Amino acid sequence: MTYTPLQVDHSRNKTVFVRSMWRPQQNQVGSHILCALAEDVLGKTSESRCIKILVKDISPCDSSPCEHGGSCIRQGITQNYVCNCVSGYTGSLCQTDIDECSSYPCHHGGTCRDGVNMFSCFCSPGFTGRMCQTDIDECASSPCQNQGTCNDLVNQYNCTCMAGYSGYQCQTDTDECVDHPCSSLFDCQDLVNQFSCTLNTGKLMAILMSLMLIAGVLTFLFLLAKRRRYKDVDHTWLANFQDIRKPDSQPKLVFRTKIPHKKLQHRWTVERIRKLFFTFCKNNGD
C-alpha cells in the first residue's frame, strides 16, 4: 500500500495524506517494507514511518467455487476462473445435473429415471433390455403341449393346437366318444382325433341268453298248449273199426272236434305268441 497527497489543510499548515489500494503483481509476491514521511507547506518534514507489507497471491479457486466435483481453472493471475465439470453436470459452477432422460431413451412405453451421467429404464410388461428395446419371447419355454404351435404376443402367447387337442396349452385330448357314435352292442374307444368301436361280448351274451330264455318259455307254452289240444280230440271212432290194420276209411274230419270257446281262444293266443316270437327273431337277425 502507498500514500498519496489528496489535499492541503492550510488552517493547520499541514498536508493530509489518504490511503489508496496497491495491487501488487505476480513478481511482487512476498514481504515488503514501505517507509513514508510527512512534509508541511514550509518544507518541514516529520519523522519517517515504516511499515512491513506481506504480499500474498490469493487464487479465486481457493474457495472451491465449482460444485459437484468440478475443477476450477484460474485465468492467469487474475481473479477470473472457469469450471471444468465432471460428466453429468453443466453450468458456470457445475451446479446443474444434466437430464439424461430428456431424449426419451426408453422404448415401448418404458419409464426413464435420471441419474448422475446415466439413466435407467423401467420397462412395460413384455419388454426387457437396458432401453426396453427387446420383446420378451413368451414361447421360449415351449408352453404348448402335444405338438401345439406357440404364437408369441406382447406379454402373452396363444397356442394353435393339433387336431384332436384343445385347451389354452393344448393340454386336453378331445373326447370323440362324447356323442356315443357306436351302437349299444359296441364300446367306444377314444383315440387322437378319431375313435374305434369294439364289440362288447358281455352285452352280446346277455342278449343271446335273454333270447334263449324267451324262446324256451315260448316253446314250453307251445308244447303245453299242444298237449291240452290232443286231450280234447275225440277218439271214440276207433271202436268202430273191425280191423285196425286196414286203411283208415273214415274222413279226417273225425279228428277235428269242436273246441269250446275258451280253449279256442287259448289256441289263438299261443299261435299269436309264436308269430310274435318268430317276428322278433327275424328282426334281431337283420
Short mmCIF file of C-alpha atoms in Angstrom, two decimals:
data_model
loop_
_atom_site.label_atom_id
_atom_site.label_comp_id
_atom_site.label_asym_id
_atom_site.label_seq_id
_atom_site.Cartn_x
_atom_site.Cartn_y
_atom_site.Cartn_z
CA MET A 1 0.00 0.00 0.00
CA THR A 2 1.16 3.58 -0.60
CA TYR A 3 0.07 7.07 0.44
CA THR A 4 -0.58 9.86 -2.00
CA PRO A 5 -1.47 13.52 -1.09
CA LEU A 6 -5.08 14.47 -1.65
CA GLN A 7 -5.41 17.97 -0.20
CA VAL A 8 -3.59 20.60 1.95
CA ASP A 9 -5.15 21.82 5.21
CA HIS A 10 -3.84 25.48 5.44
CA SER A 11 -5.56 26.15 8.75
CA ARG A 12 -3.31 23.60 10.33
CA ASN A 13 -0.35 24.17 7.99
CA LYS A 14 -0.04 20.52 7.05
CA THR A 15 -0.63 18.21 4.15
CA VAL A 16 -3.12 15.36 4.58
CA PHE A 17 -2.34 12.02 3.06
CA VAL A 18 -5.01 9.38 2.38
CA ARG A 19 -4.65 5.67 1.86
CA SER A 20 -5.14 4.12 -1.58
CA MET A 21 -5.13 0.49 -2.77
CA TRP A 22 -2.00 -1.04 -4.14
CA ARG A 23 -2.38 -4.07 -6.38
CA PRO A 24 0.90 -5.94 -6.47
CA GLN A 25 1.92 -8.02 -9.48
CA GLN A 26 2.86 -11.69 -9.56
CA ASN A 27 6.55 -10.88 -9.23
CA GLN A 28 5.87 -8.76 -6.13
CA VAL A 29 4.58 -11.64 -4.05
CA GLY A 30 6.49 -11.72 -0.78
CA SER A 31 7.48 -9.37 2.10
CA HIS A 32 8.00 -5.61 1.50
CA ILE A 33 8.93 -2.66 3.78
CA LEU A 34 7.37 0.70 2.89
CA CYS A 35 8.56 3.93 4.58
CA ALA A 36 6.88 7.35 4.39
CA LEU A 37 7.19 10.80 5.98
CA ALA A 38 5.05 13.93 6.10
CA GLU A 39 6.05 17.37 4.92
CA ASP A 40 4.22 20.63 5.61
CA VAL A 41 3.98 23.69 3.42
CA LEU A 42 7.07 25.23 4.96
CA GLY A 43 9.08 22.21 3.94
CA LYS A 44 9.43 20.82 7.40
CA THR A 45 9.26 17.04 7.41
CA SER A 46 8.18 14.64 10.03
CA GLU A 47 9.95 11.62 11.24
CA SER A 48 9.93 8.68 8.85
CA ARG A 49 7.50 5.91 9.49
CA CYS A 50 7.95 2.39 8.00
CA ILE A 51 5.56 -0.46 7.67
CA LYS A 52 6.05 -4.05 6.60
CA ILE A 53 3.74 -5.30 3.82
CA LEU A 54 3.26 -9.02 3.20
CA VAL A 55 2.02 -9.66 -0.32
CA LYS A 56 0.17 -12.96 -0.91
CA ASP A 57 -1.32 -14.35 -4.10
CA ILE A 58 -4.90 -15.39 -3.24
CA SER A 59 -6.38 -17.52 -6.04
CA PRO A 60 -10.13 -17.36 -6.71
CA CYS A 61 -10.08 -21.17 -6.87
CA ASP A 62 -9.05 -21.44 -3.20
CA SER A 63 -12.69 -21.15 -2.17
CA SER A 64 -13.64 -24.15 -4.38
CA PRO A 65 -16.38 -22.35 -6.27
CA CYS A 66 -17.05 -25.31 -8.65
CA GLU A 67 -19.76 -27.68 -7.46
CA HIS A 68 -20.24 -31.44 -7.77
CA GLY A 69 -16.53 -32.17 -8.07
CA GLY A 70 -15.85 -29.68 -10.87
CA SER A 71 -12.26 -28.47 -11.38
CA CYS A 72 -11.52 -24.73 -11.03
CA ILE A 73 -9.13 -23.27 -13.62
CA ARG A 74 -7.76 -19.78 -12.90
CA GLN A 75 -7.34 -17.36 -15.77
CA GLY A 76 -3.75 -16.11 -15.40
CA ILE A 77 -3.06 -14.14 -12.17
CA THR A 78 -6.48 -12.54 -12.22
CA GLN A 79 -9.48 -13.35 -10.14
CA ASN A 80 -11.19 -14.90 -13.13
CA TYR A 81 -11.71 -18.68 -13.42
CA VAL A 82 -13.70 -21.33 -15.25
CA CYS A 83 -15.09 -24.63 -14.00
CA ASN A 84 -14.33 -27.89 -15.76
CA CYS A 85 -17.36 -30.08 -14.85
CA VAL A 86 -17.37 -33.81 -14.34
CA SER A 87 -19.59 -35.90 -16.62
CA GLY A 88 -23.27 -35.44 -15.89
CA TYR A 89 -23.12 -31.80 -14.75
CA THR A 90 -23.09 -28.45 -16.51
CA GLY A 91 -23.29 -24.70 -15.77
CA SER A 92 -20.75 -21.98 -14.89
CA LEU A 93 -20.29 -23.56 -11.47
CA CYS A 94 -21.24 -27.15 -12.49
CA GLN A 95 -24.40 -26.65 -10.48
CA THR A 96 -26.82 -28.27 -12.98
CA ASP A 97 -27.37 -32.03 -13.28
CA ILE A 98 -27.74 -32.96 -16.94
CA ASP A 99 -31.10 -34.72 -17.56
CA GLU A 100 -30.21 -37.87 -19.48
CA CYS A 101 -33.95 -38.65 -19.83
CA SER A 102 -34.64 -35.54 -21.89
CA SER A 103 -34.05 -37.51 -25.11
CA TYR A 104 -36.62 -40.21 -24.07
CA PRO A 105 -34.22 -43.13 -24.47
CA CYS A 106 -36.62 -45.82 -23.16
CA HIS A 107 -38.60 -47.67 -25.86
CA HIS A 108 -42.06 -49.30 -25.87
CA GLY A 109 -43.52 -47.07 -23.16
CA GLY A 110 -40.72 -47.65 -20.63
CA THR A 111 -40.28 -45.13 -17.78
CA CYS A 112 -36.93 -43.29 -17.61
CA ARG A 113 -35.25 -42.43 -14.29
CA ASP A 114 -32.44 -39.88 -14.40
CA GLY A 115 -29.15 -40.50 -12.61
CA VAL A 116 -25.69 -38.88 -12.50
CA ASN A 117 -24.32 -39.22 -16.03
CA MET A 118 -26.66 -42.18 -16.53
CA PHE A 119 -30.28 -43.24 -16.70
CA SER A 120 -32.30 -46.38 -16.03
CA CYS A 121 -35.44 -47.68 -17.73
CA PHE A 122 -38.38 -49.40 -16.06
CA CYS A 123 -39.92 -51.44 -18.86
CA SER A 124 -43.56 -52.12 -19.63
CA PRO A 125 -44.73 -55.76 -19.18
CA GLY A 126 -43.46 -57.92 -22.02
CA PHE A 127 -40.25 -55.95 -22.75
CA THR A 128 -36.69 -56.06 -21.43
CA GLY A 129 -33.22 -54.63 -22.10
CA ARG A 130 -31.36 -51.50 -20.96
CA MET A 131 -33.70 -49.33 -23.03
CA CYS A 132 -36.66 -51.78 -23.12
CA GLN A 133 -35.84 -52.50 -26.73
CA THR A 134 -36.36 -56.29 -26.59
CA ASP A 135 -39.74 -58.04 -26.73
CA ILE A 136 -39.71 -60.95 -24.27
CA ASP A 137 -40.33 -64.27 -26.06
CA GLU A 138 -43.08 -65.94 -24.01
CA CYS A 139 -42.73 -69.00 -26.26
CA ALA A 140 -39.13 -69.65 -25.19
CA SER A 141 -40.26 -72.12 -22.54
CA SER A 142 -42.34 -74.11 -25.11
CA PRO A 143 -45.61 -73.86 -23.12
CA CYS A 144 -47.81 -75.54 -25.76
CA GLN A 145 -48.28 -79.28 -25.23
CA ASN A 146 -48.95 -82.14 -27.63
CA GLN A 147 -47.01 -80.54 -30.53
CA GLY A 148 -49.08 -77.34 -30.45
CA THR A 149 -47.66 -74.23 -32.17
CA CYS A 150 -46.86 -71.27 -29.87
CA ASN A 151 -47.62 -67.72 -31.09
CA ASP A 152 -45.64 -65.03 -29.23
CA LEU A 153 -47.57 -61.85 -28.34
CA VAL A 154 -46.84 -58.83 -26.11
CA ASN A 155 -46.64 -60.16 -22.54
CA GLN A 156 -48.67 -63.23 -23.51
CA TYR A 157 -48.97 -66.08 -26.01
CA ASN A 158 -51.54 -68.41 -27.54
CA CYS A 159 -51.37 -71.96 -28.88
CA THR A 160 -52.55 -73.38 -32.18
CA CYS A 161 -53.44 -76.99 -31.32
CA MET A 162 -53.06 -80.12 -33.40
CA ALA A 163 -56.27 -81.84 -34.50
CA GLY A 164 -57.75 -83.75 -31.58
CA TYR A 165 -56.47 -81.43 -28.81
CA SER A 166 -57.85 -78.32 -27.18
CA GLY A 167 -57.25 -76.01 -24.21
CA TYR A 168 -55.12 -72.91 -23.59
CA GLN A 169 -51.95 -75.01 -23.79
CA CYS A 170 -53.40 -77.83 -25.95
CA GLN A 171 -53.36 -79.99 -22.83
CA THR A 172 -56.80 -81.59 -23.34
CA ASP A 173 -57.40 -84.58 -25.61
CA THR A 174 -60.77 -84.07 -27.31
CA ASP A 175 -63.16 -86.93 -26.41
CA GLU A 176 -64.55 -88.20 -29.72
CA CYS A 177 -66.77 -90.67 -27.81
CA VAL A 178 -68.75 -87.98 -26.05
CA ASP A 179 -71.57 -88.19 -28.65
CA HIS A 180 -71.80 -92.02 -28.35
CA PRO A 181 -71.09 -92.78 -32.01
CA CYS A 182 -71.09 -96.59 -31.50
CA SER A 183 -74.23 -98.74 -31.23
CA SER A 184 -75.36 -100.24 -27.95
CA LEU A 185 -73.52 -103.54 -28.53
CA PHE A 186 -70.16 -101.78 -29.02
CA ASP A 187 -67.85 -99.89 -26.68
CA CYS A 188 -66.31 -96.62 -27.93
CA GLN A 189 -62.53 -96.18 -27.53
CA ASP A 190 -61.28 -92.60 -27.73
CA LEU A 191 -58.18 -92.03 -29.91
CA VAL A 192 -56.34 -88.93 -31.12
CA ASN A 193 -58.78 -87.12 -33.44
CA GLN A 194 -60.70 -90.38 -34.03
CA PHE A 195 -62.43 -93.29 -32.28
CA SER A 196 -62.94 -97.04 -32.65
CA CYS A 197 -65.85 -99.33 -31.79
CA THR A 198 -65.20 -102.69 -30.08
CA LEU A 199 -67.83 -105.40 -29.73
CA ASN A 200 -68.91 -105.90 -26.14
CA THR A 201 -69.14 -109.70 -25.83
CA GLY A 202 -70.70 -109.42 -22.40
CA LYS A 203 -73.66 -107.47 -23.76
CA LEU A 204 -73.97 -109.81 -26.71
CA MET A 205 -74.02 -112.90 -24.48
CA ALA A 206 -76.60 -111.28 -22.21
CA ILE A 207 -78.89 -110.57 -25.18
CA LEU A 208 -78.44 -114.11 -26.56
CA MET A 209 -79.21 -115.66 -23.19
CA SER A 210 -82.28 -113.46 -22.89
CA LEU A 211 -83.48 -114.59 -26.34
CA MET A 212 -82.82 -118.22 -25.48
CA LEU A 213 -84.79 -117.84 -22.26
CA ILE A 214 -87.70 -116.26 -24.12
CA ALA A 215 -87.55 -118.99 -26.77
CA GLY A 216 -87.58 -121.68 -24.07
CA VAL A 217 -90.57 -120.13 -22.36
CA LEU A 218 -92.47 -119.84 -25.64
CA THR A 219 -91.60 -123.42 -26.59
CA PHE A 220 -92.83 -124.63 -23.25
CA LEU A 221 -96.08 -122.74 -23.69
CA PHE A 222 -96.45 -124.11 -27.21
CA LEU A 223 -95.94 -127.72 -26.12
CA LEU A 224 -98.27 -127.25 -23.20
CA ALA A 225 -100.99 -125.90 -25.46
CA LYS A 226 -100.49 -128.74 -27.96
CA ARG A 227 -100.76 -131.34 -25.24
CA ARG A 228 -104.04 -129.94 -23.99
CA ARG A 229 -105.42 -129.85 -27.51
CA TYR A 230 -104.56 -133.50 -28.02
CA LYS A 231 -106.56 -134.46 -24.94
CA ASP A 232 -109.60 -132.70 -26.32
CA VAL A 233 -109.71 -134.84 -29.51
CA ASP A 234 -112.48 -137.46 -29.60
CA HIS A 235 -111.05 -140.96 -30.15
CA THR A 236 -114.31 -142.94 -29.83
CA TRP A 237 -114.34 -143.56 -33.56
CA LEU A 238 -111.57 -146.14 -33.10
CA ALA A 239 -114.12 -148.60 -31.63
CA ASN A 240 -115.94 -148.81 -34.99
CA PHE A 241 -113.01 -150.41 -36.80
CA GLN A 242 -113.23 -154.15 -37.48
CA ASP A 243 -109.62 -154.46 -38.45
CA ILE A 244 -107.30 -151.83 -37.36
CA ARG A 245 -104.76 -152.96 -39.97
CA LYS A 246 -106.98 -151.74 -42.78
CA PRO A 247 -106.54 -148.22 -44.07
CA ASP A 248 -108.48 -145.57 -42.36
CA SER A 249 -111.61 -145.04 -44.39
CA GLN A 250 -113.18 -142.58 -42.10
CA PRO A 251 -113.00 -138.94 -43.01
CA LYS A 252 -110.30 -136.92 -41.36
CA LEU A 253 -112.89 -134.59 -40.01
CA VAL A 254 -113.32 -137.07 -37.22
CA PHE A 255 -110.02 -135.83 -35.72
CA ARG A 256 -111.38 -132.33 -35.60
CA THR A 257 -113.62 -131.77 -32.69
CA LYS A 258 -115.27 -128.60 -31.65
CA ILE A 259 -113.22 -126.94 -29.05
CA PRO A 260 -115.01 -124.88 -26.51
CA HIS A 261 -114.78 -121.15 -26.86
CA LYS A 262 -112.24 -120.69 -24.07
CA LYS A 263 -109.88 -123.36 -25.49
CA LEU A 264 -110.13 -121.87 -28.96
CA GLN A 265 -109.25 -118.51 -27.54
CA HIS A 266 -106.28 -120.09 -25.77
CA ARG A 267 -105.09 -121.72 -29.00
CA TRP A 268 -105.29 -118.42 -30.84
CA THR A 269 -103.22 -116.76 -28.15
CA VAL A 270 -100.45 -119.40 -28.34
CA GLU A 271 -100.25 -119.15 -32.12
CA ARG A 272 -100.07 -115.40 -31.89
CA ILE A 273 -97.24 -115.66 -29.40
CA ARG A 274 -95.40 -117.96 -31.81
CA LYS A 275 -95.79 -115.47 -34.61
CA LEU A 276 -94.57 -112.64 -32.41
CA PHE A 277 -91.58 -114.73 -31.39
CA PHE A 278 -90.55 -115.54 -34.98
CA THR A 279 -91.07 -111.91 -35.96
CA PHE A 280 -88.84 -110.78 -33.09
CA CYS A 281 -86.13 -113.29 -34.03
CA LYS A 282 -86.25 -112.20 -37.66
CA ASN A 283 -85.91 -108.53 -36.82
CA ASN A 284 -82.97 -109.15 -34.48
CA GLY A 285 -81.38 -111.33 -37.11
CA ASP A 286 -81.41 -108.45 -39.59
#
